[in-house]
Amino acid sequence: MKKVNLAVVGATGMVGRTFLKVLEERNLPIENFYVMASARSAGQTLTFMGKEYVVEELTEHSFDKPIDIALFSAGGSTSEKFAPIAAAHGCIVVDNSAQWRMDPKVPLIVPEVNPEDISWNSGIIANPNCSTIQAMVTLKPLDDKFGIKRVVYSTYQAVSGAGVAGWKDLEDGLKGEAPKKFPHPIANNCLPHIDVFLDNGYTKEEMKMIWETRKILHDDDMKVTATTVRVPVFNSHSESINIEFERPFELSEVVETLKNAPGVVVTDDPANNVYPLAVDAAGKDEVFVGRIRRDESVENGINLWVVADNIRKGAATNAVQIAQLLIDAMQ
Ligand code: A2P
């Protein structure tokens, strides 16, 4: 098997450190490995596969050396500047920021859903928003079978989605300290505000879910709406998803379809208080789906409760799966 040179950009961050963990677990064939971050953490060391690696400062020259794949999670402005530099040197960037996701020249990929889209990349592949990824793994098999007409997302998102600073705001807030990252206390609170507000009254997080769903499912006209909420949970995003189908269905067919869907675990036994929980999903790579029930207010609708680890499947694991697809295509 051909081995690759792989770099992690933003390696000291919440997602960056998880990139290292998932790369180790999945044992990707890596020849040379590089960890990069800002000047602030240059010189620190990170352990990978039992070896110590010194964090390099990310600069215009970081990609002068041969690097096949770079996993980026260092914010939008870092990706905006450095992903094209990496791509110009022949490196394929898998970017976790929102910077390139809606660029028509950039594929947006969930490996269980649209792996075929890697074929038209020109050096940058985008990793979708964390809330979008877990929804896509769930929606794709249902769309194929019953045709999705309309989707309503309501999310309950963990603070780890806002990085180290978000995590600290909840930790400190529980001790009574004022927030630094969020505009209001997150401890004992729910904030219907993730990312910035746009002119249409939606937040950018809500619009990301709407735009990205259409792009990944290849359906520009799909009716989608969203309300995204930050909740005082450290890890794992929960989502209520209401779906209206084109075609009639039996509830048992929906359950069977989800049970057979790659990456999905059906966790649905309400009589025994069994349904997906953030604390159970944390540390796992699967998307957990439960509370599967008919929406009795419309002809062909259902309601679902969908939970996944936002740092793993919602970010690092999905990006590493994309890297695996790239490596497979290189063999
Ligand atoms: P650093 O630790 O040196 O600041 P998180 O979102 O969890 O806070 O992580 C952000 C990651 O992005 C960190 O690894 C951070 O590095 C990195 N980062 C932020 N700004 C830059 C930059 N201008 N160049 C390179 N890496 C950056």
XYZ file of C-alpha atoms and ligand atoms in Angstrom:
358
model
C 0.000 0.000 0.000
C 1.254 3.465 -0.946
C 2.043 5.550 2.120
C 1.256 9.254 2.188
C 2.759 12.367 3.735
C 0.073 13.920 5.880
C -0.176 17.225 7.753
C -2.640 18.356 10.411
C -3.172 22.128 10.455
C -4.647 23.431 13.712
C -3.269 20.338 15.450
C -3.413 21.902 18.930
C -7.158 22.652 18.739
C -10.176 20.670 19.846
C -10.760 19.079 16.420
C -7.020 18.981 15.595
C -6.200 16.787 18.583
C -9.084 14.497 17.645
C -7.678 14.239 14.088
C -4.560 12.700 15.680
C -6.601 10.296 17.784
C -8.783 9.107 14.863
C -5.786 8.814 12.509
C -4.115 6.570 15.093
C -7.224 4.441 15.607
C -7.755 3.956 11.869
C -4.072 3.312 11.248
C -3.827 5.227 7.967
C -0.690 4.429 5.924
C 1.409 7.505 6.789
C 5.060 7.979 5.784
C 5.859 11.489 7.041
C 3.618 13.283 9.512
C 3.523 17.019 10.277
C 1.632 19.025 12.903
C 1.063 22.748 12.361
C -0.613 25.577 14.272
C -0.072 29.289 14.905
C 3.156 30.859 16.166
C 1.601 30.696 19.654
C 2.082 26.945 19.891
C 5.114 26.442 17.622
C 7.696 24.333 19.463
C 5.161 22.412 21.587
C 5.146 18.665 21.107
C 2.250 16.328 20.321
C 2.358 12.545 20.522
C 1.260 10.502 17.512
C 1.648 6.721 17.189
C 3.975 6.728 20.180
C 6.308 9.382 18.706
C 6.723 13.037 19.644
C 6.145 15.618 16.896
C 7.126 19.286 17.226
C 4.367 21.736 16.250
C 5.477 23.908 13.319
C 4.211 27.427 12.713
C 1.965 27.470 9.617
C 3.567 29.756 7.001
C 3.538 30.272 3.207
C 6.452 27.811 3.073
C 4.857 24.993 5.059
C 3.876 23.179 1.860
C 7.219 23.523 0.068
C 7.950 19.995 1.313
C 5.998 17.153 -0.325
C 2.672 16.710 1.522
C -0.085 14.611 -0.101
C -2.989 15.377 2.235
C -3.539 18.145 4.810
C -6.390 18.075 7.313
C -7.213 21.683 8.240
C -9.147 22.818 11.319
C -7.760 26.235 12.121
C -10.659 28.579 11.330
C -12.024 30.142 8.130
C -9.446 32.897 7.630
C -6.533 30.448 7.998
C -8.166 28.155 5.420
C -8.913 31.050 3.102
C -5.242 32.003 3.009
C -3.416 28.686 3.298
C -5.625 26.031 1.618
C -4.988 27.504 -1.876
C -1.232 27.634 -1.130
C -1.279 23.950 -0.132
C -3.382 23.009 -3.186
C -1.020 24.919 -5.509
C 1.783 22.671 -4.211
C -0.173 19.520 -5.161
C -1.474 18.780 -1.675
C -5.160 17.889 -1.245
C -6.714 19.835 1.610
C -9.620 18.430 3.623
C -10.920 21.586 5.242
C -13.108 21.604 8.328
C -13.952 25.324 8.215
C -16.960 26.856 6.468
C -14.690 28.835 4.131
C -14.947 26.681 0.978
C -18.082 24.605 1.563
C -20.391 26.419 -0.823
C -17.756 27.069 -3.517
C -19.063 25.305 -6.664
C -15.534 24.064 -7.413
C -15.218 22.417 -3.986
C -16.876 19.062 -3.210
C -18.629 18.855 0.178
C -18.476 15.276 1.354
C -19.971 12.852 3.843
C -18.352 9.511 2.912
C -21.494 7.421 3.619
C -23.548 9.783 1.425
C -21.678 11.212 -1.581
C -18.167 9.652 -1.768
C -18.296 9.916 -5.566
C -17.912 13.701 -5.319
C -14.200 13.420 -4.431
C -13.539 12.703 -8.136
C -14.041 16.353 -9.149
C -11.905 18.006 -6.460
C -9.257 20.471 -7.556
C -7.151 20.412 -4.406
C -9.667 21.400 -1.739
C -12.438 19.203 -0.294
C -14.749 20.626 2.354
C -15.874 18.817 5.480
C -19.490 19.819 6.186
C -20.803 21.537 9.303
C -21.041 19.190 12.288
C -24.834 19.416 12.539
C -25.193 18.817 8.808
C -23.034 15.670 8.815
C -25.131 13.715 11.317
C -28.327 14.791 9.558
C -26.997 13.687 6.141
C -26.067 10.177 7.288
C -29.685 9.852 8.461
C -31.486 11.607 5.604
C -29.707 10.119 2.570
C -31.117 6.554 2.791
C -34.596 7.956 3.500
C -34.368 10.369 0.557
C -33.338 7.509 -1.749
C -36.300 5.410 -0.644
C -39.177 7.822 0.001
C -38.101 11.135 -1.605
C -37.722 14.020 0.845
C -40.040 16.973 0.214
C -39.292 19.137 3.271
C -37.041 19.063 6.350
C -37.276 21.027 9.621
C -34.153 20.931 11.806
C -34.072 21.976 15.479
C -30.660 21.469 17.049
C -29.325 21.199 20.582
C -25.602 21.764 20.097
C -22.730 21.085 22.497
C -20.221 23.762 23.524
C -17.280 21.750 22.109
C -18.541 22.891 18.690
C -17.258 26.353 19.647
C -13.742 25.008 20.287
C -11.631 25.207 23.420
C -13.086 28.643 24.277
C -16.667 27.335 24.128
C -15.829 24.397 26.387
C -14.190 26.765 28.906
C -17.221 29.089 28.949
C -19.408 26.213 30.177
C -16.785 24.984 32.671
C -16.269 28.493 34.100
C -19.963 29.354 33.868
C -20.843 26.370 36.073
C -18.539 27.979 38.682
C -20.389 31.296 38.335
C -17.896 33.091 36.077
C -18.953 35.427 33.243
C -18.815 34.133 29.635
C -15.928 35.095 27.347
C -16.832 33.244 24.133
C -20.643 33.348 24.054
C -22.701 36.583 24.281
C -24.653 35.228 27.302
C -24.015 32.630 30.019
C -24.272 29.110 28.597
C -24.471 27.400 32.023
C -28.145 26.705 32.850
C -29.151 28.374 29.606
C -29.992 27.775 25.918
C -28.757 30.248 23.294
C -30.733 30.388 20.028
C -27.672 31.930 18.424
C -24.800 30.012 16.764
C -22.439 31.920 14.464
C -23.490 35.388 13.252
C -26.959 36.707 12.402
C -27.634 37.308 8.697
C -29.940 39.843 7.011
C -32.800 37.316 6.717
C -32.950 36.884 10.515
C -31.392 33.405 10.438
C -28.001 32.633 11.940
C -25.198 31.536 9.651
C -25.237 28.107 11.365
C -28.897 27.714 10.345
C -28.178 28.730 6.760
C -25.158 26.380 6.646
C -27.481 23.469 7.473
C -29.913 24.565 4.757
C -27.330 25.223 2.006
C -25.178 22.195 2.805
C -28.130 19.762 2.898
C -29.089 20.772 -0.652
C -25.500 20.542 -1.920
C -24.732 17.134 -0.384
C -28.063 15.569 -1.420
C -27.733 17.150 -4.891
C -31.153 18.780 -4.670
C -31.065 22.584 -5.028
C -34.823 22.845 -4.544
C -35.224 20.794 -1.364
C -37.323 22.696 1.189
C -35.250 22.962 4.367
C -35.465 25.173 7.443
C -33.539 25.219 10.721
C -33.304 26.611 14.234
C -29.903 25.977 15.814
C -29.432 26.263 19.571
C -26.357 26.046 21.816
C -27.106 24.067 24.986
C -25.096 23.439 28.175
C -23.751 20.049 27.060
C -19.990 19.534 26.684
C -20.022 17.041 23.842
C -22.382 15.600 21.181
C -25.031 17.427 19.216
C -28.695 16.345 19.439
C -31.191 17.179 16.693
C -34.932 16.947 16.288
C -35.554 16.340 12.577
C -39.021 16.589 11.042
C -39.243 15.168 7.530
C -42.037 15.200 4.963
C -41.772 12.572 2.215
C -43.033 12.616 -1.356
C -44.270 9.035 -1.104
C -46.362 7.097 1.438
C -44.518 4.699 3.766
C -44.920 2.213 6.579
C -43.126 3.216 9.770
C -41.522 -0.248 9.869
C -39.928 0.467 6.441
C -38.394 3.676 7.806
C -36.961 1.787 10.791
C -35.592 -0.989 8.522
C -34.058 1.567 6.134
C -32.304 3.312 9.023
C -31.143 0.001 10.534
C -29.466 -0.852 7.213
C -27.968 2.615 6.675
C -24.153 2.845 6.838
C -22.963 4.730 9.911
C -26.390 4.709 11.610
C -27.320 2.911 14.836
C -31.033 2.754 15.609
C -31.509 3.249 19.357
C -35.246 3.209 19.818
C -37.031 1.403 22.632
C -39.061 4.087 24.405
C -40.895 1.545 26.600
C -37.552 0.908 28.301
C -36.428 4.564 28.220
C -34.004 3.799 25.396
C -33.312 6.623 22.932
C -30.144 8.379 21.715
C -28.334 10.425 24.367
C -25.457 12.887 24.071
C -23.514 11.184 26.864
C -23.754 7.800 25.130
C -22.767 9.136 21.685
C -19.662 10.938 23.009
C -16.496 9.149 21.911
C -18.282 7.135 19.192
C -18.212 7.459 15.402
C -21.775 6.369 14.615
C -24.900 8.504 14.317
C -27.615 7.378 16.753
C -31.264 7.639 15.676
C -34.363 7.109 17.805
C -37.833 8.420 18.737
C -38.834 7.339 15.217
C -42.503 8.217 14.879
C -45.099 9.397 12.423
C -45.831 13.133 12.178
C -49.594 12.855 12.452
C -50.146 16.461 11.324
C -49.203 15.767 7.674
C -49.798 12.980 5.159
C -46.295 11.515 4.809
C -44.193 12.818 7.675
C -41.929 11.527 10.452
C -40.072 12.877 13.471
C -36.609 11.670 14.518
C -34.115 12.337 17.320
C -30.546 12.175 16.001
C -27.401 12.340 18.151
C -23.683 12.162 17.288
C -20.300 13.182 18.680
C -19.807 16.543 16.960
C -16.022 16.503 17.301
C -15.672 12.946 15.968
C -18.303 12.147 13.251
C -19.215 15.850 13.064
C -15.632 16.864 12.282
C -12.497 14.716 12.759
C -13.814 11.261 11.868
C -15.592 12.539 8.751
C -12.381 14.291 7.581
C -10.260 11.185 8.243
C -12.812 9.079 6.307
C -12.379 11.525 3.395
C -8.575 11.130 3.681
C -9.102 7.357 3.556
C -11.137 7.737 0.335
C -8.309 9.820 -1.148
C -5.699 7.237 -0.133
C -7.823 4.408 -1.601
C -8.062 6.357 -4.870
C -4.245 6.756 -4.947
C -3.561 2.995 -4.771
P -2.981 27.672 18.304
O -3.166 26.630 19.361
O -1.522 27.898 18.006
O -3.748 28.926 18.545
P -9.909 25.568 18.501
O -10.954 25.890 17.478
O -10.167 24.306 19.235
O -9.664 26.719 19.418
O -8.531 25.330 17.664
C -8.060 26.211 16.691
C -6.783 25.653 16.066
O -6.412 26.508 14.964
C -5.588 25.658 16.999
O -4.746 24.582 16.693
C -4.901 26.982 16.638
O -3.526 27.025 16.928
C -5.087 26.977 15.148
N -4.942 28.320 14.577
C -5.657 29.432 14.868
N -5.210 30.495 14.140
C -4.192 30.024 13.367
C -3.323 30.606 12.403
N -3.405 31.896 12.059
N -2.382 29.816 11.809
C -2.304 28.509 12.141
N -3.091 27.894 13.049
C -4.024 28.642 13.653
